[in-house]
CSV table of C-alpha atoms and ligand atoms in Angstrom, one decimal:
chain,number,residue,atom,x,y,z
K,1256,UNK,CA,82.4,112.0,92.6
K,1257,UNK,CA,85.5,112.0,93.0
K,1258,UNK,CA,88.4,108.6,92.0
K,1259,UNK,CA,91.6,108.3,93.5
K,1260,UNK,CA,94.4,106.4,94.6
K,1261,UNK,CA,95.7,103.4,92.0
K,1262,UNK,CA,97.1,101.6,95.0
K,1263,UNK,CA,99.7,98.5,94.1
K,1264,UNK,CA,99.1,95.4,95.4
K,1265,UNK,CA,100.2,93.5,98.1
K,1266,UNK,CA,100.1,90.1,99.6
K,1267,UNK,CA,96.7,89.9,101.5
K,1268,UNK,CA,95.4,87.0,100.9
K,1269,UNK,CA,92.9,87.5,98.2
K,1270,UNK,CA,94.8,83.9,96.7
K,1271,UNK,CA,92.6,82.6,99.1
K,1272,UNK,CA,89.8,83.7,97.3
K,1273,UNK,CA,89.4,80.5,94.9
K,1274,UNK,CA,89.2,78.6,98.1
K,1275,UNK,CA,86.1,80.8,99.2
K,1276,UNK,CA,82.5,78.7,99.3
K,1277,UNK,CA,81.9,80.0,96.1
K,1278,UNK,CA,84.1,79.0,93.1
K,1279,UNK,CA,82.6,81.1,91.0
K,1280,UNK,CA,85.8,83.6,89.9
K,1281,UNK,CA,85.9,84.5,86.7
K,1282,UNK,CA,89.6,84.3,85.3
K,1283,UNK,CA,89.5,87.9,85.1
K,1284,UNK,CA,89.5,88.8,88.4
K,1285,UNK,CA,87.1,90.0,90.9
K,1286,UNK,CA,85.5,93.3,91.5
K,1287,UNK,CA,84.5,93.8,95.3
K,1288,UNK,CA,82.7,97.0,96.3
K,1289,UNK,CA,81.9,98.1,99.7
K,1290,UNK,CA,80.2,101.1,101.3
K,1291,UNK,CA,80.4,102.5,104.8
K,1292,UNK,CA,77.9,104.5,106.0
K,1293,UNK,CA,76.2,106.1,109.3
K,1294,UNK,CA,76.0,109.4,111.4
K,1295,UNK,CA,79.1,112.1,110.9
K,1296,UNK,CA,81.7,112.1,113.2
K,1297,UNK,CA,81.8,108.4,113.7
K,1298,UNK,CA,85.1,107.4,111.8
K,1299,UNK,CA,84.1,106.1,108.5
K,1300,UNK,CA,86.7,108.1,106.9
K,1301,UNK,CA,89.6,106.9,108.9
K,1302,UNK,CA,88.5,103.1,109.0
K,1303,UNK,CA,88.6,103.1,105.5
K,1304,UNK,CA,91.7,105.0,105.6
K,1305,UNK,CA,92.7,102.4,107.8
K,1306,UNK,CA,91.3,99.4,106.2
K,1307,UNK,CA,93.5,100.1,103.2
K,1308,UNK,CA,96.8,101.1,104.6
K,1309,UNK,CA,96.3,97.7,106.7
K,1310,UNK,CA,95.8,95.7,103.7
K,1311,UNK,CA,98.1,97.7,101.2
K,1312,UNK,CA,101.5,98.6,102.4
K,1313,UNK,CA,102.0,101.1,99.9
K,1314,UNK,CA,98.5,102.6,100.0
K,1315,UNK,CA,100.4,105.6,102.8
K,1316,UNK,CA,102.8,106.0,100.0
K,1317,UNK,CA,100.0,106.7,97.3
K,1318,UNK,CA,98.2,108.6,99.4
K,1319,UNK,CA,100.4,111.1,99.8
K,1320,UNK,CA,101.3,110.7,96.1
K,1321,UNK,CA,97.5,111.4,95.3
K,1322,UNK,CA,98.0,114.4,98.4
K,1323,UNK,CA,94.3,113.0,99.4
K,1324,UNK,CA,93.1,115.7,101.9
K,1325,UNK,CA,91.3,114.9,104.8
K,1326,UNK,CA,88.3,117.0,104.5
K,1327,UNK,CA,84.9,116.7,105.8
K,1328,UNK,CA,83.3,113.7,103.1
K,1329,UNK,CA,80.3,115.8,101.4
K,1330,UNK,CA,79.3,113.6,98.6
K,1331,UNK,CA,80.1,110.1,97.9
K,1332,UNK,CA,84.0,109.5,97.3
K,1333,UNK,CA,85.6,106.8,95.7
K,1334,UNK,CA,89.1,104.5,96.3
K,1335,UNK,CA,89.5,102.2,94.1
K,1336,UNK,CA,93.0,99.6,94.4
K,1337,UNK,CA,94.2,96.9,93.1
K,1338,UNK,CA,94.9,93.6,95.2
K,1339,UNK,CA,96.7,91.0,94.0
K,1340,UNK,CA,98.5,88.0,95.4
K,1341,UNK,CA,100.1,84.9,92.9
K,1342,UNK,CA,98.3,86.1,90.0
K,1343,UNK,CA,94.9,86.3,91.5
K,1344,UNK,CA,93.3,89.8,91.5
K,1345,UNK,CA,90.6,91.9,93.0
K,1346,UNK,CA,89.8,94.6,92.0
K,1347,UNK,CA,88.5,97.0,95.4
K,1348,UNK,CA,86.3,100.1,95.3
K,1349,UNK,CA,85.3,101.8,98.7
K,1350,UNK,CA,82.8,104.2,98.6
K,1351,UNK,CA,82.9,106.7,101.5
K,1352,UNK,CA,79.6,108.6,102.0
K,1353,UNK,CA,78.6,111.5,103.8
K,1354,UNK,CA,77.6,110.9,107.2
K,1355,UNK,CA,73.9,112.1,108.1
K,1356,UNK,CA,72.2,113.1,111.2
K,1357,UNK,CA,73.9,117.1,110.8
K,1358,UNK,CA,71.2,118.3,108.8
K,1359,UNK,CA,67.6,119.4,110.6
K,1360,UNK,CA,66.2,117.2,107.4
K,1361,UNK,CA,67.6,113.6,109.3
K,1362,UNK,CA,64.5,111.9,107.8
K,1363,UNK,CA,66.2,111.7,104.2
K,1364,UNK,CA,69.5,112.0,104.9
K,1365,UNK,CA,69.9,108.3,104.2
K,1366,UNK,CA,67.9,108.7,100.4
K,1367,UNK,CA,70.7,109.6,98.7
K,1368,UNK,CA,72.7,106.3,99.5
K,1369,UNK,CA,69.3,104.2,98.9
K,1370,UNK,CA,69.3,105.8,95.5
K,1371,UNK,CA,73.1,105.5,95.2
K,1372,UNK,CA,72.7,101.4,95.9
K,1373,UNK,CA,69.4,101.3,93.8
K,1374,UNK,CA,71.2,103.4,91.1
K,1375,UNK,CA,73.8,100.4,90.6
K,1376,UNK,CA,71.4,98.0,89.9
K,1377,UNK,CA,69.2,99.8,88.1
K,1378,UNK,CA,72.4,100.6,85.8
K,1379,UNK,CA,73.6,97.2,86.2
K,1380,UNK,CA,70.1,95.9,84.8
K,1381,UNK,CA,70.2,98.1,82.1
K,1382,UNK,CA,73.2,96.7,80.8
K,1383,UNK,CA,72.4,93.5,81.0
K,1384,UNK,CA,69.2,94.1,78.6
K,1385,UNK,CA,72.0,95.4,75.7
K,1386,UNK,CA,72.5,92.8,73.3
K,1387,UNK,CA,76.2,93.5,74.0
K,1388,UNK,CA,77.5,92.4,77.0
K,1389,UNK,CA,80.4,92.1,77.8
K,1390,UNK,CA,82.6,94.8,79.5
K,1391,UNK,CA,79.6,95.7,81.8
K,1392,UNK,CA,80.4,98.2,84.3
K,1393,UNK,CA,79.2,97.1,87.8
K,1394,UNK,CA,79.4,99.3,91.0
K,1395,UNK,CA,76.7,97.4,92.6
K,1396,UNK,CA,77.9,97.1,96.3
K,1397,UNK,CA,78.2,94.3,98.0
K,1398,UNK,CA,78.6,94.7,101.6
K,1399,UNK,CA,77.1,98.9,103.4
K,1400,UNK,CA,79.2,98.6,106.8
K,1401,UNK,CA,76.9,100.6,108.8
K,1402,UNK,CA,78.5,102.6,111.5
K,1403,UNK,CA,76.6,103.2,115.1
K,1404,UNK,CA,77.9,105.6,117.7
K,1405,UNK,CA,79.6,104.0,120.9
K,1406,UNK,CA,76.6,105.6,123.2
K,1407,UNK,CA,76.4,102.4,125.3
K,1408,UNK,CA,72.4,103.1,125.3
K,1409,UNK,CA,71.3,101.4,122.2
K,1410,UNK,CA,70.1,101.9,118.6
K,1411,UNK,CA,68.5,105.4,117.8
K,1412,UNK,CA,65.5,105.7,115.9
K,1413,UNK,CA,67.4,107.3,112.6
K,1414,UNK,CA,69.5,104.1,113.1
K,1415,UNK,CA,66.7,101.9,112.8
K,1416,UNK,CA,65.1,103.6,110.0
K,1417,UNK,CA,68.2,103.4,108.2
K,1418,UNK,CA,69.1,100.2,108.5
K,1419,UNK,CA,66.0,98.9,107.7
K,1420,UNK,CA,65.7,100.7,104.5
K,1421,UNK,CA,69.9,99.9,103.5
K,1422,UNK,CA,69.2,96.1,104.4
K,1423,UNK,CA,66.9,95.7,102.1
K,1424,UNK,CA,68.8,96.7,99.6
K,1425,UNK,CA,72.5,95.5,100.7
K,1426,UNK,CA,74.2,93.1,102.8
K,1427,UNK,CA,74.4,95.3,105.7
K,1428,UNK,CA,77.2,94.7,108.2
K,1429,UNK,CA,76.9,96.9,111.2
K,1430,UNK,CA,79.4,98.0,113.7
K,1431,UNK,CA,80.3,99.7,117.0
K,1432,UNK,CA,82.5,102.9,116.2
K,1433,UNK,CA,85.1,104.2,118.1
K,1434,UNK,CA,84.9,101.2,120.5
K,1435,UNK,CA,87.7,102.6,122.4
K,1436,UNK,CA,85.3,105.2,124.0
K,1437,UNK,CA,83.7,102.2,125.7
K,1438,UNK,CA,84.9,99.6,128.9
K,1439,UNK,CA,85.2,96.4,127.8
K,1440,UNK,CA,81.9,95.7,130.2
K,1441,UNK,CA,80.1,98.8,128.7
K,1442,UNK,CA,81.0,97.5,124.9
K,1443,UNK,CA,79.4,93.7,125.6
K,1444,UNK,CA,76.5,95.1,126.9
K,1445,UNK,CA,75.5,97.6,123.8
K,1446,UNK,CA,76.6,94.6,121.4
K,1447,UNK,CA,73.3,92.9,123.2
K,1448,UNK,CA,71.6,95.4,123.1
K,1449,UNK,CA,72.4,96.2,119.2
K,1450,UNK,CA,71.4,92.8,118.8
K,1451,UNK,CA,68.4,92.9,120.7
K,1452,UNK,CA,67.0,95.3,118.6
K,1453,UNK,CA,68.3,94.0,115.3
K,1454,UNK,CA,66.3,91.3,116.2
K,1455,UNK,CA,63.0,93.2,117.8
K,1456,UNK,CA,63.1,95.5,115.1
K,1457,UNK,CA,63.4,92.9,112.1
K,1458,UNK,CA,66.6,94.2,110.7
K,1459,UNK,CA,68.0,91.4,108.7
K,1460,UNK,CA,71.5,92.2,108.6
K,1461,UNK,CA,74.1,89.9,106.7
K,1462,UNK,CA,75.0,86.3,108.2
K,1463,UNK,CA,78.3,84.9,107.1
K,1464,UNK,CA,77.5,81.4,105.2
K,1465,UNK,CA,78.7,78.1,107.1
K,1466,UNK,CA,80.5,76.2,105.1
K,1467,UNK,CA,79.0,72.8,107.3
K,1468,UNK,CA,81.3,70.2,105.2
K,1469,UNK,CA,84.7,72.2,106.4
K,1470,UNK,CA,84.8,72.2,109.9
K,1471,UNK,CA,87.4,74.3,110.9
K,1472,UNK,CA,85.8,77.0,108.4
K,1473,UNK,CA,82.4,76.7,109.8
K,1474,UNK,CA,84.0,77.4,113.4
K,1475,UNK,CA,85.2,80.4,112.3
K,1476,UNK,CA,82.1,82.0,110.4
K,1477,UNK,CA,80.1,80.4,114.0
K,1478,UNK,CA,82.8,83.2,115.8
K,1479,UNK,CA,82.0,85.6,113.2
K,1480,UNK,CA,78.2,85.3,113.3
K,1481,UNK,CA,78.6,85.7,117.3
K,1482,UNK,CA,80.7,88.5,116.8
K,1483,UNK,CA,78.5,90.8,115.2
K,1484,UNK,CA,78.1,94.4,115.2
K,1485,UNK,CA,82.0,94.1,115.0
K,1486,UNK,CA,83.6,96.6,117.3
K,1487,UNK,CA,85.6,99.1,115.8
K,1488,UNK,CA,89.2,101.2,116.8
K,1489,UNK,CA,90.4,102.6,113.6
K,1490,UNK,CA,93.8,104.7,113.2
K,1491,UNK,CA,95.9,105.8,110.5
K,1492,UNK,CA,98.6,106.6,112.9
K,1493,UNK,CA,101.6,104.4,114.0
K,1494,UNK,CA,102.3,104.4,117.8
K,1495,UNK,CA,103.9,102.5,120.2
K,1496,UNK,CA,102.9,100.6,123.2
K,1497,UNK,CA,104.4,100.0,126.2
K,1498,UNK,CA,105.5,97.2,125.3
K,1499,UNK,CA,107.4,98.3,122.5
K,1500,UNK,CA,105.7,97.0,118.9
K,1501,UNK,CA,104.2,99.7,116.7
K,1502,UNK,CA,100.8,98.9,115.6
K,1503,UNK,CA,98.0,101.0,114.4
K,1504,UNK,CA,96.5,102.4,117.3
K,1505,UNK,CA,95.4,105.1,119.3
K,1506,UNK,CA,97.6,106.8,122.1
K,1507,UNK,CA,96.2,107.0,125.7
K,1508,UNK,CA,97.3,108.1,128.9
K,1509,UNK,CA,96.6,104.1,129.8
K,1510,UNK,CA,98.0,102.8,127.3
K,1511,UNK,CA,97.1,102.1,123.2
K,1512,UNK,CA,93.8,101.0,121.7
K,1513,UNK,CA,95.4,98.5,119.4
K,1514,UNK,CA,93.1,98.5,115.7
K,1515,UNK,CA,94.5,94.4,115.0
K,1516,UNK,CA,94.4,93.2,118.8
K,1517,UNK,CA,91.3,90.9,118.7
K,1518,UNK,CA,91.2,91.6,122.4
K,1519,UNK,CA,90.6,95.3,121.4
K,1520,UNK,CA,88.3,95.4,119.1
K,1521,UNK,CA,86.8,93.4,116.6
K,1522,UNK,CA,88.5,94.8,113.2
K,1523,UNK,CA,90.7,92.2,112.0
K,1524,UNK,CA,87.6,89.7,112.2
K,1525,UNK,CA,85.6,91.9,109.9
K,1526,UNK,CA,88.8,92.5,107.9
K,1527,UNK,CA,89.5,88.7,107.9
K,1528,UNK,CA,85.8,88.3,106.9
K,1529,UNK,CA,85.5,90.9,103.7
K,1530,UNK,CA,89.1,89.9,102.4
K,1531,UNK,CA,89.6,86.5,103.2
K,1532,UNK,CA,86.5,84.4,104.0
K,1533,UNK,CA,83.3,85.9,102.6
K,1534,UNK,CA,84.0,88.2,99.7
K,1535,UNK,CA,82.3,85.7,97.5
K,1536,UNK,CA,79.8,84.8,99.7
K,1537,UNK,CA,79.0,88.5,99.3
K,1538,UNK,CA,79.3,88.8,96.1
K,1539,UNK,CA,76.9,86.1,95.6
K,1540,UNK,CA,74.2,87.2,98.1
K,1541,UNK,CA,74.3,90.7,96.2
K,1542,UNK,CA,73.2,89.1,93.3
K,1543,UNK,CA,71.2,86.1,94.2
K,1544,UNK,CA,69.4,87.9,97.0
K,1545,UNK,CA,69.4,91.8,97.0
K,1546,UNK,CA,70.2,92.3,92.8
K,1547,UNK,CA,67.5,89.7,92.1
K,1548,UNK,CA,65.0,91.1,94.4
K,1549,UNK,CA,65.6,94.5,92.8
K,1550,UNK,CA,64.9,93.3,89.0
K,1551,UNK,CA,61.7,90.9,90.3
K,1552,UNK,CA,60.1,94.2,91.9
K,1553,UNK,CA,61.1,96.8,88.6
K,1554,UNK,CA,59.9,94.4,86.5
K,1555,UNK,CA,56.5,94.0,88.4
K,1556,UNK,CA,55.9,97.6,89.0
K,1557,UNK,CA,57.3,99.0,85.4
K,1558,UNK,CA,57.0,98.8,81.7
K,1559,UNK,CA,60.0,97.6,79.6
K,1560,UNK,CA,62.2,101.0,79.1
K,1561,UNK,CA,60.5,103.3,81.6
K,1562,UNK,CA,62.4,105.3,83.7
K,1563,UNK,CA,62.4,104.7,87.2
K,1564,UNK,CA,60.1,107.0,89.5
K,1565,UNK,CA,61.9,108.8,92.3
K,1566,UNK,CA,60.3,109.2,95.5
K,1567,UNK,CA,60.5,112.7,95.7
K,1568,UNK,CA,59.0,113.4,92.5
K,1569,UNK,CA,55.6,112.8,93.6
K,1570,UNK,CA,53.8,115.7,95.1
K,1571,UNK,CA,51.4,113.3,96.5
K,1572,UNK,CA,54.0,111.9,99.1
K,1573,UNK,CA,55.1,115.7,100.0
K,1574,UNK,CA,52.6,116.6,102.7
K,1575,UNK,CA,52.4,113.6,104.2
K,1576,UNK,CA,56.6,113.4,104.2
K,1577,UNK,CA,56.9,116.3,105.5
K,1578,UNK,CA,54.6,116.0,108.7
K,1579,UNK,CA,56.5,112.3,109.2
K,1580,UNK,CA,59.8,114.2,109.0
K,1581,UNK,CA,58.8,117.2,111.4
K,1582,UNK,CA,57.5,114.1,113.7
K,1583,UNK,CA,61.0,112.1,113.4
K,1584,UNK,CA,63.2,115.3,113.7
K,1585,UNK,CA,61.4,116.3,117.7
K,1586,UNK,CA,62.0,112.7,118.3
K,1587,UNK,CA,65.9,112.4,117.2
K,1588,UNK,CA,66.1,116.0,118.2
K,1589,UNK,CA,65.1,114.8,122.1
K,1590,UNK,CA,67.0,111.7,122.0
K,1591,UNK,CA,69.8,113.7,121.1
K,1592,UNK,CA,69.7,116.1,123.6
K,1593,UNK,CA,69.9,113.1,126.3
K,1594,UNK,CA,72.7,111.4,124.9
K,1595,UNK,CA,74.7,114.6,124.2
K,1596,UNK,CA,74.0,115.1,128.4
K,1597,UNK,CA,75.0,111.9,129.2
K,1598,UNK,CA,77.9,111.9,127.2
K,1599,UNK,CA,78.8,115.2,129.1
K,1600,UNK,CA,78.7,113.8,132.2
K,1601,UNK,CA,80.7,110.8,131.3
K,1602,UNK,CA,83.4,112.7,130.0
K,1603,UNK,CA,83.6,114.9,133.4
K,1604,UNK,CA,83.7,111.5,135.1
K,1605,UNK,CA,86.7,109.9,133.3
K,1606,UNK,CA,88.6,113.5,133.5
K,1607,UNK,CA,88.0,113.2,137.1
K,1608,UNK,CA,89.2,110.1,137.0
K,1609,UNK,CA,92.0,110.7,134.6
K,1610,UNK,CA,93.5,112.6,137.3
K,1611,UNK,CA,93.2,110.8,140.4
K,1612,UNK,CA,95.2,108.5,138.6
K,1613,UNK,CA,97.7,111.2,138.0
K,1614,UNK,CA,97.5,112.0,141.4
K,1615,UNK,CA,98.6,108.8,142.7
K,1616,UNK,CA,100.9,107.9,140.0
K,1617,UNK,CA,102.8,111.3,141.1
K,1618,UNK,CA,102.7,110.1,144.8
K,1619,UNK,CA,103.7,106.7,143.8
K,1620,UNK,CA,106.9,108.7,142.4
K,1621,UNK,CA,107.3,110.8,145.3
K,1622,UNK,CA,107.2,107.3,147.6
K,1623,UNK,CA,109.8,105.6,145.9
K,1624,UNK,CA,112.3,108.4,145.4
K,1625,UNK,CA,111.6,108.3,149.0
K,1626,UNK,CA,112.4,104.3,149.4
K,1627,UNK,CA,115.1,105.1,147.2
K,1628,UNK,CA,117.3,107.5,149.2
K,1629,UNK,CA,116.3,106.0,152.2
K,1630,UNK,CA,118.1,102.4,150.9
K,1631,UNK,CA,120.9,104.5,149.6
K,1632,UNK,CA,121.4,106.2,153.7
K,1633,UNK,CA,121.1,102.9,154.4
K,1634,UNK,CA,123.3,101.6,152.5
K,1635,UNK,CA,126.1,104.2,153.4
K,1636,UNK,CA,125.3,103.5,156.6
X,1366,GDP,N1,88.4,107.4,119.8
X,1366,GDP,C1,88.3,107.2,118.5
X,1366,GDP,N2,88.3,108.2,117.6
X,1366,GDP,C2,88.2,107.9,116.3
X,1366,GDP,C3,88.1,106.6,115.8
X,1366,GDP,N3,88.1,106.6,114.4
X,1366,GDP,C4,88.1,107.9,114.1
X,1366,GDP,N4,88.2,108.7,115.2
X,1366,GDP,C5,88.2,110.2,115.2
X,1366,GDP,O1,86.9,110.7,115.0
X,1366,GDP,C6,86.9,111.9,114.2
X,1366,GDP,C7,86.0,111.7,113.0
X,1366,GDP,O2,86.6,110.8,112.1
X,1366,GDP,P1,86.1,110.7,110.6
X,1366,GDP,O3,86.8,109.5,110.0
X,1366,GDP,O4,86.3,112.0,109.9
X,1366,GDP,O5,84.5,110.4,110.7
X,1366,GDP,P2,83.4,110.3,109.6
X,1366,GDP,O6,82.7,111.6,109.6
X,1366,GDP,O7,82.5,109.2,110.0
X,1366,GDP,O8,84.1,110.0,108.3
X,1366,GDP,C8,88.4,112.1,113.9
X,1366,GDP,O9,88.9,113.0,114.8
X,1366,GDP,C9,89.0,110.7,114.1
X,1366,GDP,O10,90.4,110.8,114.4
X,1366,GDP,C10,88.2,105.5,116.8
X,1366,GDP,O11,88.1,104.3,116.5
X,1366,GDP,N5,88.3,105.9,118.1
X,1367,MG,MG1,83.9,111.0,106.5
């Protein structure tokens, strides 16, 4: 496991924090922990890159302080920072994890993060049995943003088995990666059909509270509710657009896919709702909700001390395991084939497309250097 960049603070809001449903703060501070997770490939790495160096204007500076290489994640990586704003502070730990779906095993390739979040509580329950509490370490994480590839088709079936076993656990947020990849069109449809499955499937995902007695607040976390999966353009890179700003954003032949242009994508809501609106509300459901449930079924199923029984320790499961996993694996294995063709094919179609547009643009040229010395004959004329 690796710990890294001390990042300094910067305004973000977080003073908004005591104004957050849940006045709860302790004078200390706040920790916050969240996790992203999902298949490799789909930008974890950068959003959180992203999501920091958004939030934190000197996290670029520390980075590069830090030299953080960008390397293929392989276990679960830490950034921790500090943010603080008029004396308020938070402090932040992301936990990047390695993405799954590369390995033939995809069956458990999400066990290691189930017994990463279990881990925390279990460690966080322990502590709270000492007679001494106080300075408890607490990595329990309060919000898994779960990442699903832009296919436009729908949720696969190691999708659905993995969010089902993470929101049990966690509140899980998931959202659309790279939503660039997708029309505007294309994008509302999947977020249906996302949430026509969340739904079909039982998948209870995390719902923003609604503060009813503030008005303008429960507005907002209506829009964020509606929202959800969030869509997702994350960049590290500066570029500018044709209009001139610089933003974070990514560079196309059309133009830029803006990360903090609401009509882009959907990341400054869910930015909006981890820093400013619901970290609390998060922070609470972890530990009313997800810690509790954790701690009622331990202490149903074990005695007073004993150690917790991993899954994989019991030979009994094996057999039966591995015939499930042989069965999931052709499945995904299929699936992935199709999706890998269709993404082919789209691909061809917008290079094709890509340059017909060049085409014309260069024949537009060609037309009005045309008009042009043609109004300049005229005009010697
Ligand atoms: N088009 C597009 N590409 C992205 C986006 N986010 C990341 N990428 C690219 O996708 C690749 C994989 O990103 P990475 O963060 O390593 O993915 P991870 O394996 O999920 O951590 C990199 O080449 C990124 O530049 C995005 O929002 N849109
Ligand atoms: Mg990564």
């Amino acid at each position: 496991m690796a710990t890294t960049a001390q990042a300094a603070i910067q305004s973000i809001g977080v003073a908004n924090l005591p104004n957050q449903r849940h006045k709860i703060v302790a004078k200390s501070g706040a920790t916050f922990t969240l996790m992203v997770a999902g298949e490799s490939g789909l930008g974890k790495t950068t959003f959180v890159n992203t999501l920091f160096s958004t939030s934190i204007k000197s996290y670029t500076d520390n980075k590069t302080r830090f030299k953080r290489p960008i390397k293929k994640t392989v276990e679960i990586d830490v950034t921790k920072a500090e943010l603080e704003e008029r004396g308020f502070r938070v402090r932040l730990n992301v936990i990047d994890t390695p993405g799954f779906g590369d390995n033939v095993n995809n069956l458990d390739s999400w066990q290691p993060i189930v017994e990463f979040l279990d881990d925390q509580h279990e460690s966080f329950m322990r502590q709270e049995q000492q007679p001494n509490r106080v300075g408890k370490i607490d990595m329990r994480v309060h919000a898994c943003i779960y990442f699903i590839r832009p296919t436009g088709h729908g949720l696969k079936p190691l999708d659905i088995e993995a969010m089902k076993k993470l929101s049990s656990r966690v509140n899980l947020i998931p959202v659309i990666a790279k939503a660039d990849t997708l029309s505007r069109k294309e994008l509302a449809i999947f977020k249906q059909r996302v949430r026509d499955t969340i739904i079909a499937q039982n998948i209870r995902i995390y719902q923003p509270s609604v503060d009813e007695e503030d008005q303008r607040a429960a507005e907002h976390a209506k829009s964020l509710i509606d929202a959800m999966p969030y869509s997702i353009i994350a960049s590290e890179k500066d570029v500018e657009t044709p209009d001139g700003r610089v933003v974070k954003g990514r560079q196309y032949l059309w133009g830029v896919a803006e990360v903090e242009n609401e009509d882009h994508c959907d990341f400054e809501k869910l930015r909006y709702l981890l820093i400013r609106t619901h970290m609390l509300d998060l922070t609470a459901s972890t530990e009313e909700l997800h810690y509790e449930s954790y701690r009622t079924q331990q202490m149903e199923t074990r005695k007073f001390g004993e150690a917790r029984p991993r899954k994989f320790d019991n030979p009994k499961f094996k057999e039966e395991e591995d015939a499930l996993r042989k069965m999931f694996t052709e499945q995904v294995k299929l699936e992935e084939q199709r999706f890998r063709q269709w993404e082919q094919n789209l691909i061809a179609e917008r290079d094709r497309l890509n340059k017909d547009l060049e085409q014309t643009h260069a024949s537009i040229r060609a037309l009005e250097q045309e008009v042009e010395q043609l109004t300049m004959k005229a005009g010697k004329r």
